[in-house]
CSV table of C-alpha atoms and ligand atoms in Angstrom, one decimal:
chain,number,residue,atom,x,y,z
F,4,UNK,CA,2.6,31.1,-30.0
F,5,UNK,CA,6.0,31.6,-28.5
F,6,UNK,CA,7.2,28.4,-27.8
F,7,UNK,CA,10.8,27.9,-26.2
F,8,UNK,CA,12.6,24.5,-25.7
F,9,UNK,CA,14.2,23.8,-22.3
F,10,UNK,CA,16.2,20.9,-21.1
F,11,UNK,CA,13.8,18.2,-18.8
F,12,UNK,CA,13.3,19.6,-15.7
F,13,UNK,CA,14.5,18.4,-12.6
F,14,UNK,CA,12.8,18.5,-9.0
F,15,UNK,CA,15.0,17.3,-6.3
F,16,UNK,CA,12.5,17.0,-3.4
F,17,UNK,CA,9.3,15.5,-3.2
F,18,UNK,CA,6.7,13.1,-1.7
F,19,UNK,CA,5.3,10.3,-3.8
F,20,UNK,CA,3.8,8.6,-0.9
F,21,UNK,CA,3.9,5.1,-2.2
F,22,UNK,CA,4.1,2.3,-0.8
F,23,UNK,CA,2.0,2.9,1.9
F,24,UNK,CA,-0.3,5.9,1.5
F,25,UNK,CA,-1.4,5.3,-1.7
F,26,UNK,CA,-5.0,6.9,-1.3
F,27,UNK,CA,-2.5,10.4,-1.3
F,28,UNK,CA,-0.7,9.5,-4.1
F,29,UNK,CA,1.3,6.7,-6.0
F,30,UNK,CA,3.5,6.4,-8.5
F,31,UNK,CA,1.7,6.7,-11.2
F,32,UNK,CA,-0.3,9.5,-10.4
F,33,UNK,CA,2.8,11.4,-8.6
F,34,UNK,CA,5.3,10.9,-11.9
F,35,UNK,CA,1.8,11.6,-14.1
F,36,UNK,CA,1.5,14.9,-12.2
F,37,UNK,CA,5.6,15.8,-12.8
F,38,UNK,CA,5.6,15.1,-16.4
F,39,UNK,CA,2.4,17.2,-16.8
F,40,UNK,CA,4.9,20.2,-14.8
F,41,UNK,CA,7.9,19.4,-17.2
F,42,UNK,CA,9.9,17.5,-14.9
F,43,UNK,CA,11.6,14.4,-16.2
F,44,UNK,CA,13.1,13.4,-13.4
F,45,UNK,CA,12.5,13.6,-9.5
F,46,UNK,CA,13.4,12.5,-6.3
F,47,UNK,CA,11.5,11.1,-3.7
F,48,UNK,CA,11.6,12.1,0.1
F,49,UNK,CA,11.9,8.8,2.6
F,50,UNK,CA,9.0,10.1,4.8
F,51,UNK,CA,6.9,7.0,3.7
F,52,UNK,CA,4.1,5.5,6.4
F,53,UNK,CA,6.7,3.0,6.7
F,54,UNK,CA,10.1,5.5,6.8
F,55,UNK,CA,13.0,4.5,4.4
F,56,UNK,CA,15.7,3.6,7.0
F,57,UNK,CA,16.6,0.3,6.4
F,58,UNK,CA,17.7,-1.1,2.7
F,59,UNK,CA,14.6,-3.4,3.0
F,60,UNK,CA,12.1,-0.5,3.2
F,61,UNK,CA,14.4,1.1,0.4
F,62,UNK,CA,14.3,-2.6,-1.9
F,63,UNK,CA,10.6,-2.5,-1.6
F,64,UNK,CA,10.0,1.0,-2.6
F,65,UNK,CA,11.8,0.6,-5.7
F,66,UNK,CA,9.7,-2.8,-6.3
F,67,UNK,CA,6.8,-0.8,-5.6
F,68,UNK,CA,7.6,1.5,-8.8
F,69,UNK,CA,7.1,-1.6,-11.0
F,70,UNK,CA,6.4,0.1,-14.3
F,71,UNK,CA,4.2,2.5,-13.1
F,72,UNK,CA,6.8,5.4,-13.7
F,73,UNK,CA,6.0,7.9,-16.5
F,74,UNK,CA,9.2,9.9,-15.6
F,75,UNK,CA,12.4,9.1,-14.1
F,76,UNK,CA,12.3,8.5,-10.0
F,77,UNK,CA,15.6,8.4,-7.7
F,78,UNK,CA,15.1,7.6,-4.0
F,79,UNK,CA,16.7,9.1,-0.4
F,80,UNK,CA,17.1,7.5,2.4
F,81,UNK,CA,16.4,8.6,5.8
F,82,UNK,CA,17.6,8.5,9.5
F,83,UNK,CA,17.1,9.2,13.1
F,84,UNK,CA,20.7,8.2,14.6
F,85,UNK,CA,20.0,4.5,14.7
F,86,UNK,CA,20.1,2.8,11.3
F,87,UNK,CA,24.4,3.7,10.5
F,88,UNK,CA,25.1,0.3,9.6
F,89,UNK,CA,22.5,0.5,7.1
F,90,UNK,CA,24.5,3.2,5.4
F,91,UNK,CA,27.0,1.2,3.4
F,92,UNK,CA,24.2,-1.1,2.2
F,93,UNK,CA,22.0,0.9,0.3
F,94,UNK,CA,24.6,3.1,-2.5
F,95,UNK,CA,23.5,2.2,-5.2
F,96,UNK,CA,19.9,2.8,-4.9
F,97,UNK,CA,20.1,6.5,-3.3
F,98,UNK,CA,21.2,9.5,-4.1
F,99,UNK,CA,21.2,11.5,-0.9
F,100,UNK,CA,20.6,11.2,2.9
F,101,UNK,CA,17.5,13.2,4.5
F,102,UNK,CA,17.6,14.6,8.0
F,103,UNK,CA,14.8,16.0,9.7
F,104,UNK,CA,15.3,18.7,12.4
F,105,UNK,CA,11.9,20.3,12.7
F,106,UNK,CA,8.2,18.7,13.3
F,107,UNK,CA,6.8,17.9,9.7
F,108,UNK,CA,5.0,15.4,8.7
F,109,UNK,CA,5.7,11.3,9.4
F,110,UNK,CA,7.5,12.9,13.0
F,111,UNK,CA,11.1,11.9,12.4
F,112,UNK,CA,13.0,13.9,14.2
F,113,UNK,CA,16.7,12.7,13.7
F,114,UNK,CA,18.5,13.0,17.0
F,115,UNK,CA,20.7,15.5,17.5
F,116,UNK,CA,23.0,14.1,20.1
F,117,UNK,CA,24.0,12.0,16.8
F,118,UNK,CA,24.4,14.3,14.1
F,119,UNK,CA,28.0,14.4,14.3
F,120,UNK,CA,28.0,10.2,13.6
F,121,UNK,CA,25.4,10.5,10.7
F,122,UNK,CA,27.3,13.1,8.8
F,123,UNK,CA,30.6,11.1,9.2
F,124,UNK,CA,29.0,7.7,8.7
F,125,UNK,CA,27.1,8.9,5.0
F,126,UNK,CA,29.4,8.9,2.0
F,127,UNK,CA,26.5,8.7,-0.8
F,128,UNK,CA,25.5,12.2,-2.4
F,129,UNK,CA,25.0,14.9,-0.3
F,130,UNK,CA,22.9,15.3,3.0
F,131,UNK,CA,19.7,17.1,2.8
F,132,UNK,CA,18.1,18.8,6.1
F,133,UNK,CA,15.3,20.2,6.6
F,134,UNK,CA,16.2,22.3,9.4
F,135,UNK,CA,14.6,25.7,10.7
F,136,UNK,CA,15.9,28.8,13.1
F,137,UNK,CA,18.5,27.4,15.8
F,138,UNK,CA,18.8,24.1,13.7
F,139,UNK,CA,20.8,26.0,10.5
F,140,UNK,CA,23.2,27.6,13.1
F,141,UNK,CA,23.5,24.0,13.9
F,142,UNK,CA,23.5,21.8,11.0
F,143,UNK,CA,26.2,24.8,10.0
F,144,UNK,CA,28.4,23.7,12.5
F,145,UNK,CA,28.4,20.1,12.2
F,146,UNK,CA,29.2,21.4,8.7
F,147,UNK,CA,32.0,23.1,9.8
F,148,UNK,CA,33.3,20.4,11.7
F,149,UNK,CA,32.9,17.2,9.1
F,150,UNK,CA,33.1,19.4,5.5
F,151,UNK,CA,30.0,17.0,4.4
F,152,UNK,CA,28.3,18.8,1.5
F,153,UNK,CA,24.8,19.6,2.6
F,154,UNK,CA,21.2,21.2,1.4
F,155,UNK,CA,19.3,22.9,3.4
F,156,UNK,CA,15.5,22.2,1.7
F,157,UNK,CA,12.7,24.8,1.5
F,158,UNK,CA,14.6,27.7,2.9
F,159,UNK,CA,11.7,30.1,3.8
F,160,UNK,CA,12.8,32.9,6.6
F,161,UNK,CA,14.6,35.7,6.3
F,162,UNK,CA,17.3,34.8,9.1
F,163,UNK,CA,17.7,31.2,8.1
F,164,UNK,CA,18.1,32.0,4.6
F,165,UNK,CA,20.8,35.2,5.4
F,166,UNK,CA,22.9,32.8,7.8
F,167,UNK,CA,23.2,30.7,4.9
F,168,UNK,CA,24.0,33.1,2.4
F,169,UNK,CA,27.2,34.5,5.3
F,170,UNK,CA,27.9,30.4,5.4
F,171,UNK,CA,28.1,30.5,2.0
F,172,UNK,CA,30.7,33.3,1.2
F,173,UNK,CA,32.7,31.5,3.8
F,174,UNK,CA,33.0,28.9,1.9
F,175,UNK,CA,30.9,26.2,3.0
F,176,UNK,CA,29.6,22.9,1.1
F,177,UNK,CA,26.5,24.0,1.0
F,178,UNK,CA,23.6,25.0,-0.9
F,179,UNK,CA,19.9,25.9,-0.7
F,180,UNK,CA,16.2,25.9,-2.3
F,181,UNK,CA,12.9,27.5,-2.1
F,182,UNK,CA,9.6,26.0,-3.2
F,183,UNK,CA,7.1,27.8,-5.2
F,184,UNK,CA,4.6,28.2,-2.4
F,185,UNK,CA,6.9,30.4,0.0
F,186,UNK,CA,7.6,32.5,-3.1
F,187,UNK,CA,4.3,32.7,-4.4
F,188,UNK,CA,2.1,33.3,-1.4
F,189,UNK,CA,2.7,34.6,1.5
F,190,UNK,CA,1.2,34.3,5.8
F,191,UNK,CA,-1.9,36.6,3.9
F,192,UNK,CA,-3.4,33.6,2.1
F,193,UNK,CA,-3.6,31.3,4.9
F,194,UNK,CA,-6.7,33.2,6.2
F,195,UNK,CA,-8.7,32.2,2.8
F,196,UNK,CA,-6.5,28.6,2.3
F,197,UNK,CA,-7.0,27.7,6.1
F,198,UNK,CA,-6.0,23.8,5.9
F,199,UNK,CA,-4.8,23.9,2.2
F,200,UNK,CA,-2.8,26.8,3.1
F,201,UNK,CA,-1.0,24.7,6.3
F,202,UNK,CA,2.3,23.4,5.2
F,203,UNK,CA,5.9,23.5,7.0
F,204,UNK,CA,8.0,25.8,6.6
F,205,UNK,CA,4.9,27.8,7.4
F,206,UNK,CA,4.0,30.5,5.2
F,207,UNK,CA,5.8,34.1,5.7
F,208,UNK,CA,5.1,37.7,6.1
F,209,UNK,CA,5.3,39.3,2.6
F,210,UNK,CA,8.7,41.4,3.5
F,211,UNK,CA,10.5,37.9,4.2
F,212,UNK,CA,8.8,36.4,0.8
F,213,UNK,CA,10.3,39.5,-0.8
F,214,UNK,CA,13.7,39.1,1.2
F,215,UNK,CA,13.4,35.3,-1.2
F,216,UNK,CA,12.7,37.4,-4.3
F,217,UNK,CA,15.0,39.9,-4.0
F,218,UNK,CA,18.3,37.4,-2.8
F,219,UNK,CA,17.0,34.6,-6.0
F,220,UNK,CA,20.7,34.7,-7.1
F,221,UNK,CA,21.7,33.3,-3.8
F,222,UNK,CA,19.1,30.1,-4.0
F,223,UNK,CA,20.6,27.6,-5.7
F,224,UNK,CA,17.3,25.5,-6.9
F,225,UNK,CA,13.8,25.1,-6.6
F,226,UNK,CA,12.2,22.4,-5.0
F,227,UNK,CA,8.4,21.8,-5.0
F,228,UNK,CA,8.1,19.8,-2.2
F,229,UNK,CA,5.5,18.0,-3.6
F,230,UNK,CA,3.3,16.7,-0.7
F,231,UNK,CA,-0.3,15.7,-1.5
F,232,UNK,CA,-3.0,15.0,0.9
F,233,UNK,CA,-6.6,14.8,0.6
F,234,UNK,CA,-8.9,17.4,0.6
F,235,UNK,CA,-10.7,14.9,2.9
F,236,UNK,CA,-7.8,14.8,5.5
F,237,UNK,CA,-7.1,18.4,5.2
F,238,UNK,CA,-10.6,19.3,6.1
F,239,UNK,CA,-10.6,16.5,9.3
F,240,UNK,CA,-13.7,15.6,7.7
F,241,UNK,CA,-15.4,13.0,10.2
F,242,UNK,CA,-13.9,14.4,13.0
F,243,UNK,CA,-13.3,18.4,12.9
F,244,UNK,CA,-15.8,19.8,14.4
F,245,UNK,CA,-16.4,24.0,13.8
F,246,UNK,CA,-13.8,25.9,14.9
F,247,UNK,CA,-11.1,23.9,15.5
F,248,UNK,CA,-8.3,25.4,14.8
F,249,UNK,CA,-6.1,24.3,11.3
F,250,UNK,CA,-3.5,23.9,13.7
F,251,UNK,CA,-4.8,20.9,15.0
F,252,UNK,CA,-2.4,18.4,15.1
F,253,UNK,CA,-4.5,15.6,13.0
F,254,UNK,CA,-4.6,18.4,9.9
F,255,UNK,CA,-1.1,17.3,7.9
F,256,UNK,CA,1.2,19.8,6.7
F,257,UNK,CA,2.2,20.5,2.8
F,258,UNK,CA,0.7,21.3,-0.1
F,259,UNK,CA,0.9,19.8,-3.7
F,260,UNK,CA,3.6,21.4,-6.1
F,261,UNK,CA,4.7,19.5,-9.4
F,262,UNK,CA,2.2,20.6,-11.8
F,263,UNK,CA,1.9,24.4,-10.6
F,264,UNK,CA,5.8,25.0,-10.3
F,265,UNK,CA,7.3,26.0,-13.9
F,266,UNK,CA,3.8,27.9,-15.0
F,267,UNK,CA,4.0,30.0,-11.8
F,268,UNK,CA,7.7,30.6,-12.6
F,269,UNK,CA,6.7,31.6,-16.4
F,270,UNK,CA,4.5,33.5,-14.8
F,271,UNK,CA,7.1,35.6,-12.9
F,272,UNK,CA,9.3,35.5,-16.1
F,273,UNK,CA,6.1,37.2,-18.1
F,274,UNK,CA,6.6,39.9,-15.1
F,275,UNK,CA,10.0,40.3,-15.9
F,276,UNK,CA,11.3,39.2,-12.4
F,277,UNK,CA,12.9,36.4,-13.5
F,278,UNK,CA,14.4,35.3,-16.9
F,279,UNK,CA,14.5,32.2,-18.9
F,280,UNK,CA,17.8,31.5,-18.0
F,281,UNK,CA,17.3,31.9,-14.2
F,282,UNK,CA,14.2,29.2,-14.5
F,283,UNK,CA,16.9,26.7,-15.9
F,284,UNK,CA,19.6,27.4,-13.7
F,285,UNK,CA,16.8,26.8,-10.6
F,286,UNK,CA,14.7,23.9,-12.1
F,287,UNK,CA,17.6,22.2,-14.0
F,288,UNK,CA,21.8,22.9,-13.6
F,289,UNK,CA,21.3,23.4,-9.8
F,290,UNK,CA,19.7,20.3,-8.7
F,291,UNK,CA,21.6,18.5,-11.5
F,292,UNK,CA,24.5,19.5,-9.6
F,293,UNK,CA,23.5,19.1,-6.5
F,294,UNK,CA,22.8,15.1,-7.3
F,295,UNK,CA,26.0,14.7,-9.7
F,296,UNK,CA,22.9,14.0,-12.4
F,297,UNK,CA,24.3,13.1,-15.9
F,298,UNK,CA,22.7,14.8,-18.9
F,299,UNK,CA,19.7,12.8,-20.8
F,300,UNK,CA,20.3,13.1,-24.2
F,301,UNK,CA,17.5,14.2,-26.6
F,302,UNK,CA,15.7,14.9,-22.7
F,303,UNK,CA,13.6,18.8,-23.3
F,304,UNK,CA,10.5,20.2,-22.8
F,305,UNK,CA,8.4,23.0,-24.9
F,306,UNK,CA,6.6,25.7,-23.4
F,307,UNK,CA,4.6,28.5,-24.8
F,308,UNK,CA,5.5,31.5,-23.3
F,309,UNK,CA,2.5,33.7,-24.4
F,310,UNK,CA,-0.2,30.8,-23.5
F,311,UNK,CA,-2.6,31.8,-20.5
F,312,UNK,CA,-5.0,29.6,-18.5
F,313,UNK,CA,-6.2,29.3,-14.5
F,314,UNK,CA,-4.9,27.1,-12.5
F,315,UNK,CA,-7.8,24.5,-11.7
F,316,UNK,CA,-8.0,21.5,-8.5
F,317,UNK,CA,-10.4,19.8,-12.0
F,318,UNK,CA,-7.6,19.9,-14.2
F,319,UNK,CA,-4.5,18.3,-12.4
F,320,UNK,CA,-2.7,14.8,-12.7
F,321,UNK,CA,-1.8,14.5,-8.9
F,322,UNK,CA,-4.4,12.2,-7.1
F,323,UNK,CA,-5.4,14.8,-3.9
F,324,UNK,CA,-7.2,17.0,-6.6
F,325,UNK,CA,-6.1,20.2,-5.5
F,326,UNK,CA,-3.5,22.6,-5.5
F,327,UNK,CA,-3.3,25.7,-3.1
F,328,UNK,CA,-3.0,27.8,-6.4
F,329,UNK,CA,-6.8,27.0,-7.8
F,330,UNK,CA,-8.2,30.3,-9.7
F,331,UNK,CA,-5.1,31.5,-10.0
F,332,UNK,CA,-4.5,32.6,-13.9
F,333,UNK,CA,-0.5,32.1,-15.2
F,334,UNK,CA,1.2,32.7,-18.3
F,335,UNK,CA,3.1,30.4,-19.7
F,336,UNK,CA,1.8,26.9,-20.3
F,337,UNK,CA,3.6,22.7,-20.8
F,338,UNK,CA,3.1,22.0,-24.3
F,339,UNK,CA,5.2,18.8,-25.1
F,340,UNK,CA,7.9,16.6,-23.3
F,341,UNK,CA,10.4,14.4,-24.7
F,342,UNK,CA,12.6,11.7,-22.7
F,343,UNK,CA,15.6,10.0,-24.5
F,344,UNK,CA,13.8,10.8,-27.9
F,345,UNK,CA,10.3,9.4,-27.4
F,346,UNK,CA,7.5,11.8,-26.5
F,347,UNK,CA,5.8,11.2,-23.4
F,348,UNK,CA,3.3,14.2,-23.5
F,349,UNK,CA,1.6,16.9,-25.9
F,350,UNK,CA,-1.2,18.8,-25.2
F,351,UNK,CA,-1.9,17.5,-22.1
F,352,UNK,CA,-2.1,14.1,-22.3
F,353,UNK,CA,0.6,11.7,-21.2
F,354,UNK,CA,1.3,9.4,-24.2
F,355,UNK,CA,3.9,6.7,-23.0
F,356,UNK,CA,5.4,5.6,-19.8
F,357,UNK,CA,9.4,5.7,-20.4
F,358,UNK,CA,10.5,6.9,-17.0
F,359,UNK,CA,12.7,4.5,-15.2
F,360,UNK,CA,14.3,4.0,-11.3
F,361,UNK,CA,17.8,6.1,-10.8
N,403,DOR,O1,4.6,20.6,4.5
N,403,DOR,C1,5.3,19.6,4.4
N,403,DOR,N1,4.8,18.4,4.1
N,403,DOR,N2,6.6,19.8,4.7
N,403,DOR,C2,7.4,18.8,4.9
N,403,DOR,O2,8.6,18.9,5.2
N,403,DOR,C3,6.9,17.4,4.7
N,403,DOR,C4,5.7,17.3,3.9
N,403,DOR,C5,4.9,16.0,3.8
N,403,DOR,O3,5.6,15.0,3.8
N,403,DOR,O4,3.7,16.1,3.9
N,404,ZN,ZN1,9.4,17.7,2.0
């Protein structure tokens, strides 16, 4: 046994799915599946069925938690251009503004002819973007132009992610993350995941997943973008007949993340290419500081370093079963986690439901 203590983890983008897909994921099974990962609190993208742009959709989403949270859940709101005066409304119940500039899932593309306004207009925690090639040059400008501290999520390319690191030594409000699955697999493995391998970003060469590794210092988080579907919808079963391509547009993009994150990051700590430390800066003190978090007291989790297991779709919390990362054997395991004093979970069973609405 080598077990270490860390402070609660702390996973700043993902996809809970409820209200409104529920047969995905809800909250219960999505805060179930964090915990089980060592993440105490997370927060949830507004990409539901019905998007979060307007405080009503954002009122009933936080109803929607009831008490069904095992770990702590803050909320983002979203926004194509055409829901500003909804803005000032909803404060106090976000912590950031989310701005899509590539196709993903939900389609939201936020209008660019109105960037300028959002950026101005949002004065509640930063902006987060997901935003791909020519859209970094251009969410850098707008920048540029309105000093509005921004995020670029799931940085995966090579280019984007060295025009942000230039951005960044001139000075800019911003910051960036990766998620585990563009820095543990790479464009290889989506000839044996076909559909469970089909997520956006897409999945990279392995010189531009080693470009990731090798400028780590320069990432200022990790974010699992947590995005369960079923193995049902993945596979188009009912409808997909042989040989249609995984590209189809009916096959969703994203992959589950929360449970698979911190053991595939031990695991890389076990290799030595990343240390302790570096894990806590990425999964704790850089989203913490990216969302203005306060410190929990008496908030940790224990791992055992020296602990191996495979990764199994059998042995998960999240509701969609699987994980992209089945077979796969890690070092480094969750053993207990603790919120605000009271335990929550030991040897892989949740134990009680503390977690609350930020
Ligand atoms: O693969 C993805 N899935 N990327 C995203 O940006 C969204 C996510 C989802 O909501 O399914
Ligand atoms: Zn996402």
């Amino acid at each position: 046994m080598a077990v270490v203590r860390l402070p609660g983890l702390v996973d700043p983008h993902v996809h809970l799915r409820d209200p409104g897909q529920t047969h995905k994921e809800d909250f219960s099974t999505g805060t179930q599946a964090a915990i089980a990962g060592g993440f105490t609190t997370i927060f949830d993208m507004p990409n539901n069925k019905e998007p979060i742009f307007t405080k009503k959709a954002l009122v009933e989403k936080i109803k929607a938690t009831k008490s069904n949270i095992v770990c702590d859940v803050g909320f983002y709101f979203g926004s194509l251009g055409d829901n500003l005066e909804e803005f000032g409304k909803v404060k106090k119940q976000t912590w950031g503004l989310k701005l899509y500039l590539n196709e993903t899932t939900g389609n939201l593309l936020v209008d660019r002819a109105l960037l300028f306004d959002i950026f101005l207009q949002w004065r509640r925690g930063p902006i987060l973007v997901h935003a791909e090639d020519e859209a970094v040059p251009l969410i850098l400008n707008v920048v540029e132009k309105t000093g509005k501290r921004t995020h670029f999520c799931h940085v995966a390319g090579k280019n984007d992610l060295k025009r942000i690191i230039n951005a960044k030594e001139k000075g800019l409000p911003i910051t960036c993350g990766v998620t585990p699955h563009h820095l543990f697999l790479t464009q290889e493995d989506e000839k044996t995941l076909g559909p469970f391998g089909k997520m956006k970003p897409r999945l990279r060469p392995k010189r531009e997943v080693a470009f990731l590794w090798k400028y780590i210092k320069a990432i200022d988080m990790i974010e699992s973008d947590h995005a369960p579907h079923t193995k049902q919808e993945k596979l188009g079963e009912g409808w997909r007949a042989r040989g249609t391509p995984v590209e189809h547009p009916m096959i969703p993009f994203g992959v589950p993340g929360l449970e698979t994150t911190l053991p595939l990051l031990l695991t890389a700590v076990s290799e030595n290419r990343l240390t302790i430390d570096e894990v806590v800066r990425l999964c704790h003190t850089g989203p913490k500081r990216l969302l203005g978090l306060e410190t929990e007291k008496n908030t940790y989790i224990k791992v055992d370093l020296k602990a191996n297991y495979i990764i199994q779709n059998t042995n998960l919390f999240t509701k969609c079963g699987w994980t992209p990362f089945d077979g796969m054997r890690v070092k480094g395991k969750m053993n207990k986690v603790v919120i605000r004093g009271t335990k929550v979970f030991e040897e892989g069973k949740i134990i009680t439901s503390i977690g609350k609405v930020i």
